[in-house]
Coordinates of C-alpha atoms and ligand atoms in Angstrom, one line a residue:
X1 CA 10.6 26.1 -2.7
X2 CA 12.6 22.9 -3.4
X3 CA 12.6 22.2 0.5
X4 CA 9.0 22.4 0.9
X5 CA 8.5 20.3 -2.4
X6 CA 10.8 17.9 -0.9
X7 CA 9.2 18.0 2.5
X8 CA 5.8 17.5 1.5
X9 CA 6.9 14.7 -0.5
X10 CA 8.2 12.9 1.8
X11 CA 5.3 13.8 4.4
X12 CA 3.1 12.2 1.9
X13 CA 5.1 9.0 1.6
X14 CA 5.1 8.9 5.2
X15 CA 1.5 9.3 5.5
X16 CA 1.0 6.1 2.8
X17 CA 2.6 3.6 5.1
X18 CA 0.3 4.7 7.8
X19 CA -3.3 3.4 6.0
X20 CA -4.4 -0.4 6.6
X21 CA -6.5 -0.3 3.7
X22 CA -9.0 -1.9 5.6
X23 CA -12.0 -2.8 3.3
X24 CA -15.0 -0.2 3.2
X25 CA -16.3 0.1 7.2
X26 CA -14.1 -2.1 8.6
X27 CA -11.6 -0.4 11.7
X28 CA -9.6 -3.2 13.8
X29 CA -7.2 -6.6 13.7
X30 CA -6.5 -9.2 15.6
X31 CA -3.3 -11.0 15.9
X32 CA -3.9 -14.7 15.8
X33 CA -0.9 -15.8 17.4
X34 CA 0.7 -18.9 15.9
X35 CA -2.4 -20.0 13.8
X36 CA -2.3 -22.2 11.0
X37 CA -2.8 -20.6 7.4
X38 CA -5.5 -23.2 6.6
X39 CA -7.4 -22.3 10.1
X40 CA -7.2 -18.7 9.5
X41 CA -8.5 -19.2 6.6
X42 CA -11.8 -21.0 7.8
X43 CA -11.9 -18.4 10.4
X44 CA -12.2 -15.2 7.7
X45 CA -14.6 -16.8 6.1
X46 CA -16.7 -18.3 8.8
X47 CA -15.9 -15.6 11.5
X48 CA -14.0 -12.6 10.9
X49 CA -15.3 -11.7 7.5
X50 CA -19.1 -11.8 8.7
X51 CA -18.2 -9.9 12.0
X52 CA -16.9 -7.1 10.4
X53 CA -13.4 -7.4 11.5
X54 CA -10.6 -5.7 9.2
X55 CA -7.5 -7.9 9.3
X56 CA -5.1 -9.8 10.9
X57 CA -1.7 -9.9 11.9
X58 CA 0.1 -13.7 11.5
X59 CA 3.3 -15.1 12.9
X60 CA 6.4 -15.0 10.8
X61 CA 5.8 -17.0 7.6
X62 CA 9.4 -17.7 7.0
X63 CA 11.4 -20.8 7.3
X64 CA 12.7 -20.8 11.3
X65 CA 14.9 -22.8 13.5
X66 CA 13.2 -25.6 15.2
X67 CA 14.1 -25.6 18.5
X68 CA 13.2 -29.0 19.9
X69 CA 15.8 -28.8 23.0
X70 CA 12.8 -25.6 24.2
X71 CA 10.1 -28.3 23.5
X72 CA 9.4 -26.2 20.3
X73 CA 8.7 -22.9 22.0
X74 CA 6.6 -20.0 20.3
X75 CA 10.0 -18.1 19.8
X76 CA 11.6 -20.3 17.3
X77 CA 9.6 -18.5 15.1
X78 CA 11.8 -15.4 15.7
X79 CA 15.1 -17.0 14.7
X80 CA 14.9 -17.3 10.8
X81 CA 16.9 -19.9 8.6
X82 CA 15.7 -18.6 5.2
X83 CA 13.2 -16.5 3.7
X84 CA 11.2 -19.8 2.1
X85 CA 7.4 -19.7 2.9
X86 CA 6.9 -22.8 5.0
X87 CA 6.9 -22.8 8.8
X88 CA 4.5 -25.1 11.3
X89 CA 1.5 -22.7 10.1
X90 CA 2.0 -23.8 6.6
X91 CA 3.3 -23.7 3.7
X92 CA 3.9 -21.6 0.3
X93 CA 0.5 -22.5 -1.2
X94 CA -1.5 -22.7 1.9
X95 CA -0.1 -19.0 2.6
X96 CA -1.1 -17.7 -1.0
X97 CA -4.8 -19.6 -0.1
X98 CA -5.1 -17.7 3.0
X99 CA -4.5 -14.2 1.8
X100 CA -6.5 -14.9 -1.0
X101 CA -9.4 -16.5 0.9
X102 CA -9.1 -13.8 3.3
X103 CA -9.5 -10.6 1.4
X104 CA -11.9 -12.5 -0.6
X105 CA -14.1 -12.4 2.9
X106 CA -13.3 -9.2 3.1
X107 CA -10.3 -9.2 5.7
X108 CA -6.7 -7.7 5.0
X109 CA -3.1 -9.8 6.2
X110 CA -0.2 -8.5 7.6
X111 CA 2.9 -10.0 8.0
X112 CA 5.1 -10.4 10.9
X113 CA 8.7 -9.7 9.1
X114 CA 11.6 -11.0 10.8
X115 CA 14.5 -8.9 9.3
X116 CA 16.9 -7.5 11.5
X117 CA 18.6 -10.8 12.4
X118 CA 18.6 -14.6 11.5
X119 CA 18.8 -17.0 14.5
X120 CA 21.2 -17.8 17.1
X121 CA 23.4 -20.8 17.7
X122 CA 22.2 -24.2 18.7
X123 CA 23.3 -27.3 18.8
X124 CA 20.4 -28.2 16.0
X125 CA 20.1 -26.6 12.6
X126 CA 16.9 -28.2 11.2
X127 CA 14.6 -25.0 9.7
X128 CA 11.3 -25.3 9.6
X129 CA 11.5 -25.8 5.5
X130 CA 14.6 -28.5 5.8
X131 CA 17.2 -25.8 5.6
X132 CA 20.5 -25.9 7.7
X133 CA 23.0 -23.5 8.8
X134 CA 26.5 -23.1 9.9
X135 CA 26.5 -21.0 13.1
X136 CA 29.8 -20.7 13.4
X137 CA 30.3 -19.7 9.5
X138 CA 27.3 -16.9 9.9
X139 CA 26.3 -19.4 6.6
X140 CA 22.8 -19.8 6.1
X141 CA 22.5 -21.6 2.2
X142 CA 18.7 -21.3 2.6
X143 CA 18.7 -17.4 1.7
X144 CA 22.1 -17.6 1.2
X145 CA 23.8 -15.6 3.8
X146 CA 27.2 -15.3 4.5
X147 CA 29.7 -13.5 6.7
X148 CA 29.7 -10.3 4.9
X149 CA 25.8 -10.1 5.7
X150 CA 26.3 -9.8 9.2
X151 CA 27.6 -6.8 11.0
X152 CA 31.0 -6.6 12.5
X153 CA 32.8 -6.5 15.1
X154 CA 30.8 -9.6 16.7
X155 CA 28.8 -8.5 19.8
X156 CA 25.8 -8.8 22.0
X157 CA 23.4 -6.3 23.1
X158 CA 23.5 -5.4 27.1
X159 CA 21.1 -4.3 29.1
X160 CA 23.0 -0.8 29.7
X161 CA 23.2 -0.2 26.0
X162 CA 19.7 0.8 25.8
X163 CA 20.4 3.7 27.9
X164 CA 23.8 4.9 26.1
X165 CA 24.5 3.7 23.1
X166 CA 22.4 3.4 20.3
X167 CA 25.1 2.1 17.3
X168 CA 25.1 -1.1 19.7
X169 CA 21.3 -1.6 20.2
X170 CA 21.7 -1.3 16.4
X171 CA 24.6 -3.4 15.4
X172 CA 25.0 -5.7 17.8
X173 CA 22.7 -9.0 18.5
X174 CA 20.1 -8.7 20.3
X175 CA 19.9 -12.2 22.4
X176 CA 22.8 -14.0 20.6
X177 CA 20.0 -13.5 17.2
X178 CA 23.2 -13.0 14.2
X179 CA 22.5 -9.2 13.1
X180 CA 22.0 -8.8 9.5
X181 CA 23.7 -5.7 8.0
X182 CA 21.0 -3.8 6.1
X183 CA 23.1 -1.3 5.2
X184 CA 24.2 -3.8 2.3
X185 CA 22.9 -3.9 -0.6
X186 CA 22.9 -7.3 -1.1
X187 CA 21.0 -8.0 1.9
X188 CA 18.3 -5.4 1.5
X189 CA 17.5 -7.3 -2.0
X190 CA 17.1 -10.6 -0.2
X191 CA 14.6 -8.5 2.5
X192 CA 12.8 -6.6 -0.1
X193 CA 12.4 -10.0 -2.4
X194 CA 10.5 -11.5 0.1
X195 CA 8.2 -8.4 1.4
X196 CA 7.4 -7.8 -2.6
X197 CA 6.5 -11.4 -2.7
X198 CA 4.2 -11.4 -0.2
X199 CA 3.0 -8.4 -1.1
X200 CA 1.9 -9.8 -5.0
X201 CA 0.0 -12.4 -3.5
X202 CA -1.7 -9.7 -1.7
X203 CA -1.0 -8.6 1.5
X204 CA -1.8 -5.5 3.1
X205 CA 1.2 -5.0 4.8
X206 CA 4.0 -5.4 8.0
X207 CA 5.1 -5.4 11.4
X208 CA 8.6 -4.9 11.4
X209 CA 9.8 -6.5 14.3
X210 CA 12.7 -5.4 16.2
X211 CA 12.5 -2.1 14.1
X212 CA 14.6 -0.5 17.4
X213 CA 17.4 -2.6 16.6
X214 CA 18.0 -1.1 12.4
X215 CA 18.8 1.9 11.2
X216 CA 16.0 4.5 10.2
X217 CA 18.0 5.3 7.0
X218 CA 18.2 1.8 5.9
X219 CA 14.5 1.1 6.8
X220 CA 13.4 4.0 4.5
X221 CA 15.2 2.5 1.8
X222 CA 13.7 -0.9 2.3
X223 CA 10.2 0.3 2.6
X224 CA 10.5 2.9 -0.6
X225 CA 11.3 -0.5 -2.5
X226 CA 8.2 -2.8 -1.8
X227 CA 5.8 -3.0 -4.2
X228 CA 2.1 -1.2 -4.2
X229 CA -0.5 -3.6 -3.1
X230 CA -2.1 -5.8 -5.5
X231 CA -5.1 -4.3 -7.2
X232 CA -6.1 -7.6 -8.1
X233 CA -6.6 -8.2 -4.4
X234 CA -9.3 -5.8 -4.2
X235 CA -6.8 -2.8 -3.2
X236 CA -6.8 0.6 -4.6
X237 CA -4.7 1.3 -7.4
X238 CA -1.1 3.3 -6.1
X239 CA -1.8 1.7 -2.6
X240 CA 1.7 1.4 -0.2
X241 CA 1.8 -1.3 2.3
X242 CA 0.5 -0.4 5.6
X243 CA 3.6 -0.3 7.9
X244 CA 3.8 -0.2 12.0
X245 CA 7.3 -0.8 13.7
X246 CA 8.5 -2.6 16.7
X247 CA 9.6 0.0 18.6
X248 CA 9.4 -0.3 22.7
X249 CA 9.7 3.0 23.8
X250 CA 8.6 3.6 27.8
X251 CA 10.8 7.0 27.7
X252 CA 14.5 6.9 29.0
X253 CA 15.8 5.0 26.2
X254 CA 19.2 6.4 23.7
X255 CA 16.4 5.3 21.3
X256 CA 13.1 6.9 20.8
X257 CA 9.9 5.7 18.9
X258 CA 10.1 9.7 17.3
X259 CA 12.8 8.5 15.4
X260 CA 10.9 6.2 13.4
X261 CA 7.4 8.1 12.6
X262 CA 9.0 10.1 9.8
X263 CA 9.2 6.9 8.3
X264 CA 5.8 5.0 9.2
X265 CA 3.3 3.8 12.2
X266 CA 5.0 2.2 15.5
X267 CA 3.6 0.2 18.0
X268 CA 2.3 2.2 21.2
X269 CA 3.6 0.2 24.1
X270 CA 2.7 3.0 26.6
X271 CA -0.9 2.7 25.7
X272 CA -2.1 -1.0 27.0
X273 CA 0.4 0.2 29.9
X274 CA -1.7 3.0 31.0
X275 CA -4.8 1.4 30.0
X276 CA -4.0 -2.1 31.9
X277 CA -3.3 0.6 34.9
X278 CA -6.3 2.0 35.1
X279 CA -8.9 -0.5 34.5
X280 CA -7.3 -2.2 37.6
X281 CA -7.3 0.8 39.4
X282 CA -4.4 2.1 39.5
X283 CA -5.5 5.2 38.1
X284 CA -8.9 6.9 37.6
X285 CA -11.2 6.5 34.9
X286 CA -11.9 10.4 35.0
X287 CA -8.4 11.1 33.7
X288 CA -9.3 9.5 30.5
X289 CA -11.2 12.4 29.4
X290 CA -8.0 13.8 27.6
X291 CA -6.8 10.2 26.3
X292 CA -4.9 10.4 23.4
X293 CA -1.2 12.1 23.0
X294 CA -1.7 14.8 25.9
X295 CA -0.6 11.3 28.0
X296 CA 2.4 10.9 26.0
X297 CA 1.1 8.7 23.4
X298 CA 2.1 8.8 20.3
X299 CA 0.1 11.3 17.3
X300 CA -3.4 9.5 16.1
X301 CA -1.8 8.7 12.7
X302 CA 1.3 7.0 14.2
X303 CA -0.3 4.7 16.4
X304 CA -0.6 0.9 16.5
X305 CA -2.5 0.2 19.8
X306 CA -3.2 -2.6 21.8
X307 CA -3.9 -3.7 25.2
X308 CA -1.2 -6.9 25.2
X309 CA 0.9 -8.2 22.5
X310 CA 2.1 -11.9 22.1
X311 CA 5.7 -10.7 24.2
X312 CA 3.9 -8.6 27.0
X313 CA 1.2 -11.0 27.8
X314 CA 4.0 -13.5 29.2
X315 CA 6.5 -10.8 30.4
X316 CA 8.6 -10.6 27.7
X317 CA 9.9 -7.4 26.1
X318 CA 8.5 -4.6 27.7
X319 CA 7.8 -4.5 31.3
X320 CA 5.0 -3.2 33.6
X321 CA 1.3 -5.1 34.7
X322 CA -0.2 -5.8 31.6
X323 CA -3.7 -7.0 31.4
X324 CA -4.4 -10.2 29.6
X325 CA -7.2 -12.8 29.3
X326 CA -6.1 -14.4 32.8
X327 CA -7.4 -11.0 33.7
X328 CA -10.7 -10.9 32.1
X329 CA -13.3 -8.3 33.7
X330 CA -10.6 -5.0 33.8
X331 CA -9.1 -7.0 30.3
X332 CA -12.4 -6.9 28.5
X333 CA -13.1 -3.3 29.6
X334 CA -9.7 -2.0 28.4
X335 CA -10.4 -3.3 25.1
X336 CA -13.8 -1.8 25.0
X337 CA -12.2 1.2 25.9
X338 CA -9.9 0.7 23.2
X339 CA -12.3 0.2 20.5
X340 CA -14.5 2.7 21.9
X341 CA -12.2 5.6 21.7
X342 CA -11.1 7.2 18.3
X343 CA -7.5 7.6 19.5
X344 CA -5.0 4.7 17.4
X345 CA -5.1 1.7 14.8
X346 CA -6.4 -1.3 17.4
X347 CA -5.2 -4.1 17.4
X348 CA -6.6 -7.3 19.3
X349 CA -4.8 -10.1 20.9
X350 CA -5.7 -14.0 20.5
X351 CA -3.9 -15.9 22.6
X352 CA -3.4 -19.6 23.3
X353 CA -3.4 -20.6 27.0
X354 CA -0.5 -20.9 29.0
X355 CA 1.3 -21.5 32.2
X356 CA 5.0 -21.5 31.1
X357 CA 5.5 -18.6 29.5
X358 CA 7.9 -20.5 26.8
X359 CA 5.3 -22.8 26.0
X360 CA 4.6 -23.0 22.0
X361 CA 1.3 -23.5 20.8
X362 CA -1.1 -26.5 21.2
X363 CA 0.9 -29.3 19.6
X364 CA 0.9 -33.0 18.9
X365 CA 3.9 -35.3 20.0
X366 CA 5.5 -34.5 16.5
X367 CA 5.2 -31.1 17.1
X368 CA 2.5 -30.0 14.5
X369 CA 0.3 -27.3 16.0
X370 CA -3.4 -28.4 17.2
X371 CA -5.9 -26.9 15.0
X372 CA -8.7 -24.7 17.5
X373 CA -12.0 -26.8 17.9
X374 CA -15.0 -24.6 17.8
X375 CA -17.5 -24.8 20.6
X376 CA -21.3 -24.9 19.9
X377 CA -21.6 -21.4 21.7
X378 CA -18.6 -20.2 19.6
X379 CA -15.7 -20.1 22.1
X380 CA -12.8 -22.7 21.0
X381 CA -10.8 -25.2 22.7
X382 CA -7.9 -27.4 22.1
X383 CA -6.0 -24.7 24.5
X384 CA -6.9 -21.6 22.1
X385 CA -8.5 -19.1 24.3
X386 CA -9.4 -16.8 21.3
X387 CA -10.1 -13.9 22.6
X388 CA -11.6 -12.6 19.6
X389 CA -14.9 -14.7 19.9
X390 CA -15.7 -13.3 23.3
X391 CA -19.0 -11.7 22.8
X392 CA -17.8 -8.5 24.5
X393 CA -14.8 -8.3 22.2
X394 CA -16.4 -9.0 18.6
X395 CA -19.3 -6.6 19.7
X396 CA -17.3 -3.8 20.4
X397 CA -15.3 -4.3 16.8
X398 CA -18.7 -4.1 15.8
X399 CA -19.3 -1.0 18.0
X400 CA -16.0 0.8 16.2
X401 CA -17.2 0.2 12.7
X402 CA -20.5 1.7 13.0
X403 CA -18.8 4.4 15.2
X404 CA -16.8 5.1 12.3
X405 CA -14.9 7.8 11.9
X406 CA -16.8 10.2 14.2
X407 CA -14.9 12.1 17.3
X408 CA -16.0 11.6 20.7
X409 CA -18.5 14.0 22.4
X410 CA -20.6 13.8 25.3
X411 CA -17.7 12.8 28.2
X412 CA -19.6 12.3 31.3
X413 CA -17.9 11.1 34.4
X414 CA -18.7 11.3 38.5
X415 CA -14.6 12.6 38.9
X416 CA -13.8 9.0 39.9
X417 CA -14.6 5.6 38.2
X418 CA -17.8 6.0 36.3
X419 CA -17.2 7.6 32.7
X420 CA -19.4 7.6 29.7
X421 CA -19.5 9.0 26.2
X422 CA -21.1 9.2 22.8
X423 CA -19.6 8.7 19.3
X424 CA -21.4 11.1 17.0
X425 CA -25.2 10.2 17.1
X426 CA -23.8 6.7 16.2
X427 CA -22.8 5.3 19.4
X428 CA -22.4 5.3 23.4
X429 CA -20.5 3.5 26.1
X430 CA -20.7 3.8 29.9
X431 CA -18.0 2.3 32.3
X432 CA -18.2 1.1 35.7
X433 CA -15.0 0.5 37.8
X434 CA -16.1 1.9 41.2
X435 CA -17.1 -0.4 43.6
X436 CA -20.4 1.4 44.3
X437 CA -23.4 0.5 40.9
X438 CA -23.7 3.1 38.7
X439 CA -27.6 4.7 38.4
X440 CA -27.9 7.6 36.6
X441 CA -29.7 9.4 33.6
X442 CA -27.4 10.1 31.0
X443 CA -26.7 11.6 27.1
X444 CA -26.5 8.6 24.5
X445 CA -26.9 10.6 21.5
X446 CA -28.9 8.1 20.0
X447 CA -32.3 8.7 18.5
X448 CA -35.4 7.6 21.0
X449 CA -35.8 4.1 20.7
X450 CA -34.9 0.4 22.1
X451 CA -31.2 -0.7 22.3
X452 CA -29.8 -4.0 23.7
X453 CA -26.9 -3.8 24.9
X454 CA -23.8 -5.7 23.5
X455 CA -22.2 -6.0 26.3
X456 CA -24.3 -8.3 29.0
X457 CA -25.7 -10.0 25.9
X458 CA -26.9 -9.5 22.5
X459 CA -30.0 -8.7 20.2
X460 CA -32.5 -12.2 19.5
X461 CA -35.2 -11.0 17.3
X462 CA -37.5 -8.6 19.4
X463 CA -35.9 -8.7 22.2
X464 CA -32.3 -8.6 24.5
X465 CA -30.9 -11.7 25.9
X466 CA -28.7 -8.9 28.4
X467 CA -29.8 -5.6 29.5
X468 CA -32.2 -3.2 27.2
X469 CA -31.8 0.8 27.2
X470 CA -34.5 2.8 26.4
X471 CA -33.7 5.8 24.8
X472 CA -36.5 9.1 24.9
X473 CA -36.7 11.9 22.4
X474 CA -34.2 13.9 24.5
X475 CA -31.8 11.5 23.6
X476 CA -31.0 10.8 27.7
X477 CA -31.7 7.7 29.1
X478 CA -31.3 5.4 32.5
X479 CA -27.7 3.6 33.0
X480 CA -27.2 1.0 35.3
X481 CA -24.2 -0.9 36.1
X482 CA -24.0 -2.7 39.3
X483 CA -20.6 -3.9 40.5
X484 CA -21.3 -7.2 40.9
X485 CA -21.9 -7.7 37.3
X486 CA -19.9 -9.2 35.0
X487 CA -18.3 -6.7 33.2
X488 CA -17.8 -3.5 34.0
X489 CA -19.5 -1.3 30.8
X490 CA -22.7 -0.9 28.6
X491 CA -22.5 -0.1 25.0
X492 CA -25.3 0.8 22.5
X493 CA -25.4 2.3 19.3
X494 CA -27.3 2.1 15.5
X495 CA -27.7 -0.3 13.2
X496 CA -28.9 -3.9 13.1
X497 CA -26.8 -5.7 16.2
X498 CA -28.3 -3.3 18.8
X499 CA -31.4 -1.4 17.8
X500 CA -34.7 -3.2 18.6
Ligands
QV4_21 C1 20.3 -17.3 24.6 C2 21.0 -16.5 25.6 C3 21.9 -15.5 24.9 C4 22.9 -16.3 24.0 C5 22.1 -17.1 23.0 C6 23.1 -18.0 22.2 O1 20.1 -15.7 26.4 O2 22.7 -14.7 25.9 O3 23.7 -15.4 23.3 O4 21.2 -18.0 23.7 O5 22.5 -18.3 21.0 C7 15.5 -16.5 22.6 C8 15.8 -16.8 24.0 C9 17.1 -16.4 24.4 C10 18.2 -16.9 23.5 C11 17.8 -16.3 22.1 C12 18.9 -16.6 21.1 O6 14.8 -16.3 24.8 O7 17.4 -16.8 25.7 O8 19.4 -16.4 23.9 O9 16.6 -16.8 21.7 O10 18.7 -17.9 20.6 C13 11.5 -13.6 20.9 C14 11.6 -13.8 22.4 C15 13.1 -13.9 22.8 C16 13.7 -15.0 21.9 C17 13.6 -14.5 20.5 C18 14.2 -15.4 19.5 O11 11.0 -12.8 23.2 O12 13.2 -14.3 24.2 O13 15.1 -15.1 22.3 O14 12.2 -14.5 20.2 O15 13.7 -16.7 19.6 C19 13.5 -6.1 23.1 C20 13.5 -5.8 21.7 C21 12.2 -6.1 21.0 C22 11.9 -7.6 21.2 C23 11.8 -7.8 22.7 C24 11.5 -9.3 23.1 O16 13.8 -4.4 21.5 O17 12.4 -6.0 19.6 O18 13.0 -7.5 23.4 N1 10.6 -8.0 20.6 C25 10.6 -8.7 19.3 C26 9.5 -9.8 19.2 C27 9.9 -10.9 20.1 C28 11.2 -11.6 19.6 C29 12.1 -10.6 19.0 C30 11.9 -9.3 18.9 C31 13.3 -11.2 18.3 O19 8.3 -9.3 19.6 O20 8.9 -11.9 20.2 O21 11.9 -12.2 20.7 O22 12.9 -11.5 17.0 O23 12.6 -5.2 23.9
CA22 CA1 20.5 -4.9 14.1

């Protein structure tokens, strides 16, 4: 009796880390890679809020190493000096605006944590927040941190220790970063102080970066000491931070992503693998039919999915062919798959453009990030590619929400390249990756009417400015994709963005 009371319990812990709290009807976030707290700001509340998007995922907030002999790359930000609020996004009070601004528009943050390790040793020790450190002491003052933080005997992660030996993935450094011992209690209050303060000014939760690289054990301790979120936010009373861990897990590892779903969501790293695969055509469409965890992925309610993350896009971290903007037909029809399909939490990627893959952000001669300029048909410049605004991307967040939480009936598919399939009576998608058009009658599940679709263009008053379906009382109606088109899907469904 005691074991199942125990069990259940922590079951139902586990299951609290795994919610977003997303606001009423809102499904998917978007990580907007080394914006500025006052830009993302603007962006909730003249973009994201009004689009129906449900939150988004910001670079580390905490002080970092500035790294000027890299030209300032985008991985400074992963080598912390101090847990201070004030980095090249921003600082302390233009962080607290944001989240408020934010969920005020109706869109959740979550925080890139950085707290497995501090940074490495270089020849400058300028943080971000005017902070120094003494490599060679392991003495950061800005936290403070000393040598008893760290974990002992000094060593560096090698390449063979993934396969063997899990103590040294866990206790050494990965990349010369100095590995903080959370086994201490000291340094578990320093972590937990700063989650709970982000989480008062109201936050929605974490990604724990480098989650692979702690202990589960410690992590569970961590985790059952942040505060709920802050009602005063807009989030239910009782709420636990939403939670999804950095773990890279492509099978043959000492280390497996199982070890950490007791304790709350992890990152999917095989899904935008398979799904970057097959929109390219390296696998067929057809397969798809039983996407989900019969291909190895992870349970539904473990999941944090997305086609490219801010490492992957530019061949760091995990390897393989991962589709990214560069990419953009087989790219945009991944992530309409993606947000199509009820399997996984999405999460999109908004990238800034780039060549060398160490570049940092847009930045002035100072090194300040360049704020995104807005284009008159929505797209930015100033080198942000933003992702997000590409009509085929927001629609299809748009697409998920009304989809809502219904499952996925109706699979069609011609046993090669040419899929579709309904969501409820709420919504319908068709896919094209043959090189022969698609022509064919097929089940939308949609009640007989009009329906632009979202995909080649958009609804203007009465009419489409893309392709229009007409829909009979049978619920069947024509769809055509020819290959030369610009993308390779259709999508329709209810409501105001796609019924005539
Ligand atoms: C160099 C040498 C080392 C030497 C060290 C001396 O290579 O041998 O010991 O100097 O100080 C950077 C550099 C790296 C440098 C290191 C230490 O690339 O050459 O070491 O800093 O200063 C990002 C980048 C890393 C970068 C790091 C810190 O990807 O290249 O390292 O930031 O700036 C595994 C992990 C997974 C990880 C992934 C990249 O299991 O957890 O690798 N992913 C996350 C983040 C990622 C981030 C980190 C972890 C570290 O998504 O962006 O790494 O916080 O798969
Ligand atoms: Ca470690």
């Amino acid at each position: 009796m005691m074991r199942v009371i125990v069990l259940l319990f922590g079951l139902g812990l586990a299951l609290a880390y795994k919610n977003p709290h997303y606001a009423a009807g809102r499904t998917t976030m978007v990580h907007l890679f080394e914006w500025k707290w006052d830009d993302i700001a603007a962006e909730c509340e003249r973009f994201l809020g009004p689009r129906g998007f449900g939150g988004i995922q910001v670079s580390p907030p905490n002080e970092n190493l500035v790294i000027w002999s890299a030209n300032r790359p985008w991985w400074e930000r992963y080598q912390p000096m101090s847990y201070r609020l004030i980095t090249r996004s921003g600082n302390e009070q233009q962080f607290e605006s944001m989240v408020r601004r934010c969920n005020a528009a109706g869109v959740r943050i979550y925080v890139d944590a950085i707290i497995n390790h501090m940074s490495g040793t270089w020849n400058q020790n300028d943080g971000t927040g005017g902070s120094t450190a003494n490599f060679g002491e392991w003495h950061y003052p800005g936290v403070p941190f000393g040598r008893n933080d760290f974990n002992w005997p000094h060593c560096v992660i090698q390449g063979n220790d993934y396969g063997c030996c899990p103590e040294r993935v866990r206790n050494c450094e990965l990349s010369g970063l100095k590995d903080l011992n959370q086994g201490s209690e000291y340094v578990r209050q320093m972590i937990v102080g700063f989650m709970n303060r982000v989480i008062d000014m109201g936050v929605a939760g974490f990604r724990i970066d480098a989650a692979k690289h702690m202990w589960p054990g410690d992590l569970r301790v961590i985790y059952d000491r942040l505060h709920n979120l802050n009602t005063a936010h807009g989030f239910p009373s009782g709420a636990r931070p939403y939670i999804y861990q950095e773990v890279i897990d492509l099978g043959g590892e000492a280390i497996s992503r199982d070890e950490y779903t007791s304790l709350a969501a992890v990152t999917e790293f095989k899904f935008g693998l398979e799904l970057s695969r097959a929109f390219q055509g390296g696998n067929q469409l057809t397969w798809l039919t039983n996407w989900g965890p019969q291909w190895g992925l992870l349970a539904h309610a473990d999941a944090l999915t997305f086609i490219d993350n801010h490492d992957n896009q530019r061949g760091h971290g995990a390897g393989g062919n991962i589709l990214t903007y560069k990419n953009a037909k087989p790219y945009k029809a991944a992530i309409a798959f993606m947000l199509a399909h009820p399997y996984g939490e999405p999460q999109l990627m908004s990238s800034f453009a780039f060549t060398n893959t160490e570049a940092g952000p847009p930045m002035d001669n100072s090194g300040n990030i360049v704020s995104p300029s807005i284009n008159s048909d929505g797209t930015c410049g100033h080198g942000w590619v933003c992702e997000h605004r590409w009509r085929q991307i927001f629609s299809m967040v748009d697409f998920r929400n009304v989809a809502g939480s219904t499952g996925l009936n109706d699979w069609w598919d011609n046993g090669s390249n040419q899929i579709a399939f309904c969501r409820g009576g709420q919504a319908f998608i068709a896919f094209n990756n043959d090189n022969w058009d698609l022509n064919q009658s097929l089940q939308t599940c949609l009640p007989a009417g009009t329906y632009c679709d979202v995909i080649s263009g958009s609804k203007s008053g009465n009419s489409c400015t893309g392709k229009s379906v007409t829909v009979g009382n049978d619920g069947r109606a024509n769809i055509y994709i020819a290959t030369h088109e610009l993308d390779m899907m259709l999508a329709i469904h209810r409501g105001d963005n796609s019924r005539l």
